[in-house]
Coordinates of C-alpha atoms and ligand atoms in Angstrom, one line a residue:
M1 CA 24.6 45.4 164.4
L2 CA 21.9 47.7 165.7
L3 CA 19.9 46.3 168.6
R4 CA 16.7 48.0 167.8
H5 CA 14.4 45.6 169.5
K6 CA 15.0 45.2 173.1
P7 CA 12.8 42.9 175.2
E8 CA 10.9 44.7 178.0
L9 CA 11.3 42.9 181.2
T10 CA 8.3 41.9 183.3
S11 CA 7.9 42.0 187.0
A12 CA 8.8 38.3 187.1
D13 CA 12.3 39.2 185.7
V14 CA 13.1 42.3 187.8
T15 CA 10.8 42.9 190.7
P16 CA 9.4 39.6 192.1
K17 CA 7.6 39.9 195.4
S18 CA 10.7 38.8 197.3
I19 CA 12.6 41.8 196.1
Y20 CA 9.8 44.2 197.0
L21 CA 9.8 42.6 200.5
Q22 CA 13.6 42.5 200.8
R23 CA 13.9 46.1 199.9
R24 CA 11.3 47.0 202.6
T25 CA 13.3 45.0 205.3
L26 CA 16.5 46.8 204.2
L27 CA 14.9 50.2 204.3
R28 CA 13.4 49.5 207.7
G29 CA 17.0 49.0 209.0
M30 CA 18.1 52.3 207.7
G31 CA 16.2 54.7 209.9
L32 CA 12.7 55.5 208.8
A33 CA 12.8 59.1 207.7
G34 CA 15.8 58.7 205.5
A35 CA 14.6 55.4 204.1
A36 CA 11.2 56.8 203.3
A37 CA 12.8 59.7 201.5
L38 CA 15.1 57.5 199.5
A39 CA 12.4 55.0 198.6
G40 CA 9.8 57.7 197.8
T41 CA 7.4 55.8 200.1
S42 CA 5.3 57.3 202.8
L43 CA 6.4 56.9 206.4
L44 CA 3.0 55.3 207.2
D45 CA 3.8 52.6 204.8
L46 CA 7.2 51.8 206.3
L47 CA 5.8 52.0 209.8
A48 CA 3.2 49.3 209.0
P49 CA 4.2 46.0 210.6
A50 CA 5.4 43.3 208.3
R51 CA 2.3 41.4 207.4
A52 CA 1.7 37.8 206.3
A53 CA 0.4 37.1 202.8
A54 CA -1.4 34.0 201.6
A55 CA 0.7 31.6 199.5
T56 CA 1.2 32.7 195.9
T57 CA 3.4 31.1 193.2
K58 CA 5.4 32.5 190.3
L59 CA 3.7 32.5 186.9
S60 CA 6.0 31.5 184.1
G61 CA 6.0 32.5 180.5
V62 CA 4.6 35.9 181.1
I63 CA 5.3 38.4 178.3
P64 CA 5.2 42.2 178.5
G65 CA 1.8 43.3 177.2
A66 CA 0.9 46.3 175.1
F67 CA -0.8 48.3 177.9
R68 CA 1.8 49.6 180.3
T69 CA 1.4 52.9 182.1
G70 CA 4.8 54.5 182.7
E71 CA 3.8 55.1 186.3
P72 CA 5.6 53.2 189.1
P73 CA 3.7 50.2 190.5
T74 CA 2.2 50.7 194.0
P75 CA 4.2 48.7 196.6
Y76 CA 3.0 45.1 196.8
N77 CA 2.3 45.3 200.5
D78 CA -0.2 48.2 200.0
V79 CA -2.0 46.5 197.1
T80 CA -2.4 43.3 199.2
H81 CA -3.4 44.9 202.5
Y82 CA -5.8 47.6 201.5
N83 CA -8.6 45.7 199.7
N84 CA -12.3 45.6 199.0
F85 CA -13.6 42.0 199.0
Y86 CA -16.8 42.1 201.0
E87 CA -17.1 38.4 201.1
F88 CA -14.2 38.5 203.6
G89 CA -15.4 41.6 205.5
L90 CA -16.1 45.3 205.4
D91 CA -12.8 46.9 206.4
K92 CA -9.9 47.4 203.9
T93 CA -7.7 45.2 206.2
D94 CA -10.2 42.4 206.5
P95 CA -9.6 40.5 203.2
A96 CA -5.8 40.0 203.8
K97 CA -6.6 38.4 207.2
N98 CA -9.8 36.6 206.4
A99 CA -9.1 35.2 203.0
Q100 CA -5.9 33.4 203.9
N101 CA -7.5 29.9 204.0
F102 CA -9.8 30.5 201.1
R103 CA -9.7 27.3 198.9
T104 CA -9.2 28.2 195.3
S105 CA -8.2 24.8 194.0
P106 CA -9.8 22.9 192.3
W107 CA -11.5 25.8 190.4
L108 CA -14.1 25.7 187.6
L109 CA -15.2 28.6 185.5
S110 CA -18.5 28.0 183.7
V111 CA -19.0 30.1 180.5
E112 CA -22.6 29.8 179.3
G113 CA -25.7 31.5 178.0
E114 CA -26.0 33.0 174.6
V115 CA -23.0 31.1 173.2
R116 CA -22.6 28.3 170.6
K117 CA -20.0 26.4 172.7
P118 CA -20.8 26.7 176.4
R119 CA -18.0 25.1 178.5
K120 CA -16.6 24.7 181.9
F121 CA -12.9 25.6 182.2
S122 CA -10.4 24.4 184.8
L123 CA -7.9 27.0 186.0
D124 CA -5.1 25.1 184.1
E125 CA -7.1 25.2 180.9
L126 CA -7.7 29.0 181.4
L127 CA -4.0 29.6 182.0
K128 CA -3.1 27.9 178.7
L129 CA -5.8 29.5 176.6
A130 CA -3.8 32.6 175.5
P131 CA -0.3 34.0 176.2
L132 CA -0.1 35.6 179.7
E133 CA 0.7 39.3 179.4
E134 CA 1.8 41.6 182.1
R135 CA -0.1 44.9 181.9
I136 CA 0.5 47.8 184.1
Y137 CA -2.8 49.5 184.7
R138 CA -4.0 52.3 186.9
H139 CA -6.9 51.2 189.0
R140 CA -9.3 53.7 190.6
C141 CA -11.7 52.8 193.4
V142 CA -15.0 54.7 193.6
E143 CA -13.9 55.6 197.2
A144 CA -11.2 57.8 195.6
W145 CA -8.1 55.8 196.2
S146 CA -6.0 54.4 193.4
I147 CA -3.2 52.0 192.7
V148 CA -0.9 51.1 189.8
V149 CA -0.6 47.3 189.4
P150 CA 1.4 45.0 187.1
W151 CA -1.5 42.5 186.5
I152 CA -1.1 39.2 184.6
G153 CA -3.7 37.9 182.2
Y154 CA -5.1 38.2 178.7
S155 CA -8.0 40.0 177.1
L156 CA -11.4 38.6 178.0
Q157 CA -12.0 38.7 174.3
A158 CA -9.8 35.6 173.9
L159 CA -12.2 33.5 176.1
A160 CA -15.3 35.0 174.4
K161 CA -14.1 34.1 171.0
L162 CA -13.6 30.5 172.0
V163 CA -17.2 30.0 173.2
E164 CA -18.7 31.9 170.2
P165 CA -21.4 34.3 171.4
T166 CA -24.6 34.1 169.4
P167 CA -26.2 37.2 167.7
Q168 CA -28.5 37.4 170.8
A169 CA -25.6 38.1 173.1
R170 CA -25.6 41.8 174.0
F171 CA -24.3 41.8 177.6
V172 CA -22.1 39.6 179.7
A173 CA -22.9 38.7 183.4
F174 CA -20.2 37.7 185.9
Q175 CA -20.6 35.9 189.2
S176 CA -18.2 35.4 192.0
F177 CA -17.7 32.3 194.1
Y178 CA -19.8 32.4 197.3
D179 CA -19.6 30.0 200.2
P180 CA -21.0 31.3 203.5
A181 CA -19.0 28.6 205.4
Q182 CA -15.7 30.1 204.0
M183 CA -17.0 33.6 204.0
P184 CA -18.8 34.1 207.3
Q185 CA -18.2 37.9 207.3
A186 CA -20.1 38.4 204.1
K187 CA -23.6 38.5 205.7
Y188 CA -22.7 41.5 207.8
T189 CA -21.7 43.8 204.9
G190 CA -25.1 44.8 203.5
L191 CA -24.4 43.4 200.0
E192 CA -26.2 40.4 198.5
F193 CA -24.1 37.4 197.6
P194 CA -22.9 36.0 195.3
Y195 CA -21.4 39.2 194.0
V196 CA -22.5 39.9 190.5
E197 CA -21.3 42.3 187.8
G198 CA -22.0 43.0 184.2
L199 CA -20.8 44.6 181.0
R200 CA -22.2 45.5 177.6
L201 CA -20.8 43.0 175.1
D202 CA -18.7 45.6 173.3
E203 CA -17.1 46.6 176.7
A204 CA -16.4 43.0 177.5
L205 CA -14.7 42.6 174.1
H206 CA -12.6 45.7 174.4
P207 CA -8.9 44.7 174.4
L208 CA -8.3 46.5 177.7
A209 CA -10.8 44.3 179.6
L210 CA -8.4 41.9 181.3
L211 CA -9.1 38.4 182.5
C212 CA -6.6 38.4 185.3
F213 CA -4.7 35.5 187.0
G214 CA -1.8 37.2 188.7
M215 CA 0.1 40.3 189.7
Y216 CA 3.7 41.3 190.4
G217 CA 5.0 38.2 188.6
E218 CA 2.9 35.7 190.7
T219 CA -0.6 34.2 191.0
L220 CA -3.2 36.5 192.6
P221 CA -3.2 36.5 196.4
N222 CA -6.6 35.4 197.7
Q223 CA -7.5 38.9 198.9
D224 CA -7.0 40.3 195.4
G225 CA -9.4 37.9 193.8
A226 CA -7.7 34.5 193.3
P227 CA -7.6 32.5 191.2
V228 CA -9.3 34.6 188.4
R229 CA -10.8 38.1 188.3
L230 CA -11.6 40.9 185.9
V231 CA -9.6 44.1 185.7
L232 CA -11.4 47.0 183.9
P233 CA -9.1 50.0 184.3
W234 CA -11.4 52.7 182.9
K235 CA -14.2 51.8 185.4
Y236 CA -14.5 52.2 189.1
G237 CA -12.9 49.3 191.0
F238 CA -16.1 47.6 192.0
K239 CA -16.7 46.5 188.4
S240 CA -13.5 44.4 188.5
I241 CA -15.2 41.4 190.0
K242 CA -13.0 38.9 191.9
S243 CA -12.9 35.1 192.2
I244 CA -15.2 34.4 189.2
V245 CA -17.0 31.1 188.8
K246 CA -19.6 32.0 186.1
I247 CA -19.6 34.1 183.0
R248 CA -23.0 34.3 181.2
F249 CA -23.7 35.9 177.8
T250 CA -27.2 37.4 177.9
S251 CA -29.6 39.3 175.7
S252 CA -30.6 41.8 178.4
Q253 CA -28.7 44.0 180.9
P254 CA -27.7 41.9 184.0
P255 CA -28.0 43.0 187.6
T256 CA -24.9 44.3 189.4
S257 CA -24.2 44.0 193.1
W258 CA -23.6 47.7 193.9
N259 CA -26.5 48.9 191.8
L260 CA -28.8 46.4 193.6
A261 CA -27.6 47.7 196.9
K262 CA -27.8 51.4 196.2
P263 CA -29.1 52.3 192.7
S264 CA -29.0 56.1 193.4
E265 CA -25.2 55.9 194.0
Y266 CA -24.0 53.1 191.7
G267 CA -25.0 52.8 188.0
F268 CA -24.4 50.0 185.6
Y269 CA -21.7 51.7 183.6
S270 CA -19.6 53.2 186.4
N271 CA -16.9 54.7 184.1
V272 CA -14.4 56.8 186.0
N273 CA -15.7 60.3 185.6
P274 CA -14.2 63.2 187.6
A275 CA -17.0 65.5 186.3
V276 CA -19.8 63.4 188.0
D277 CA -19.7 63.4 191.8
H278 CA -20.7 60.5 193.9
P279 CA -23.9 61.7 195.8
R280 CA -21.8 61.8 199.0
W281 CA -18.3 62.9 197.8
S282 CA -16.4 64.5 194.9
Q283 CA -14.8 62.2 192.3
A284 CA -12.4 65.0 191.0
K285 CA -9.4 63.8 192.9
E286 CA -7.9 60.5 194.2
R287 CA -5.2 59.4 196.6
R288 CA -2.7 57.0 195.3
L289 CA -1.9 54.4 198.0
G290 CA 1.5 55.3 199.5
E291 CA 1.3 58.9 198.5
F292 CA 0.2 61.9 200.7
F293 CA -1.1 64.5 198.3
K294 CA -4.1 63.9 196.1
R295 CA -3.9 63.9 192.4
A296 CA -6.5 64.8 189.8
T297 CA -8.7 61.9 188.5
R298 CA -8.8 61.7 184.7
P299 CA -11.8 60.9 182.5
F300 CA -12.1 57.1 182.0
N301 CA -9.1 57.0 184.5
G302 CA -6.8 58.1 181.7
Y303 CA -8.0 55.5 179.2
A304 CA -10.3 57.9 177.2
E305 CA -8.3 57.5 174.0
Q306 CA -8.9 53.8 174.1
V307 CA -12.5 53.6 175.3
A308 CA -14.4 56.9 174.9
S309 CA -15.7 55.8 171.5
L310 CA -17.7 53.0 173.2
Y311 CA -19.9 55.7 174.8
S312 CA -20.2 58.2 172.0
G313 CA -23.7 59.7 171.9
M314 CA -24.4 58.5 175.5
D315 CA -25.2 61.0 178.3
L316 CA -22.6 59.9 180.9
R317 CA -24.4 61.9 183.6
K318 CA -27.5 59.8 183.2
N319 CA -25.6 56.6 182.5
F320 CA -23.3 56.8 185.5
Ligands
MTE1 N1 -16.4 39.4 194.5 C1 -16.0 40.7 194.8 N2 -15.3 41.4 193.8 C2 -15.0 42.7 194.1 C3 -15.3 43.3 195.3 C4 -16.0 42.5 196.3 O1 -16.4 43.0 197.4 N3 -16.4 41.2 196.0 N4 -15.0 44.6 195.5 C5 -14.7 45.4 194.4 C6 -14.1 46.7 194.7 S1 -15.2 47.8 195.4 C7 -12.8 47.1 194.4 S2 -12.2 48.7 194.6 C8 -11.9 46.1 193.8 C9 -10.6 46.0 194.7 O2 -9.7 45.2 194.1 P1 -8.3 45.1 194.9 O3 -8.6 44.7 196.3 O4 -7.5 44.0 194.1 O5 -7.6 46.4 194.8 O6 -12.5 44.8 193.8 C10 -13.8 44.7 193.3 N5 -14.2 43.3 193.2
MO2 MO1 -14.1 50.0 195.1

């Protein structure tokens, strides 16, 4: 018998966090230079002290999804200790420290606005709404660093279908949780809170747009947007809003946090575009966390084949 179909394994099967961490401990004992060469990791990464992570749990029943870049995932420790989550501070190392005691349970996500069936979902309801897929996406921050992450979730489309958007729905607005008592660092960052984001309806319904609950086989660490966030791999990282409590379907274009803060630097669309520089730096190259040399940034972060048609006829210099 020919075994033509073979199941692809997910991170939960082969590379749970424990193995990432065990491997690091092992390598540390081998002598740094040799270990770094063997692992293909940067010396800086190995020299970093072992760092605590907020509690996460394994997600079960995760199936390999259709979108899986062949590139190797960025080490878990880098993805969880180099974050932007301004509610928990300005520095990349702040969220891992300051989000540890963030309370993410119970959690309610309200889906409302131009929909026939507005509804509040508990996290358990959300986790059962559609099969959980592992998708390995490239993720490119506007600050020119990038990561490759095995995310877990399903297309936002699945949730949208359930609430039945009305014909008036043309955009989708997203809002993060905000509690100044749990997030005392937020007020020093210069952004307004709660953090808000938005998409055109067709962008939100694109199969690549991921409603995300986990990564590397487990639930999201707090600093990465627990318990539920967006991941939009063709857009700059700030569009991928974390710790979402509200999704509102609207008839007009919603405000977005970075556009409110600096409209000359951050537009509504924010598609990854190496041809359009940020006013203060080039967007032509990026540094993958854990690597030394920069690599070229690709149009739509390498997802042009899937998403470019959403923007046909639009001037992407004007609509940045
Ligand atoms: N609520 C909220 N969501 C947010 C942010 C934030 O400050 N607050 N930062 C954004 C930015 S700028 C980036 S690059 C990504 C970072 O996601 P990561 O830390 O999981 O890599 O989250 C985005 N989502
Ligand atoms: Mo970012």
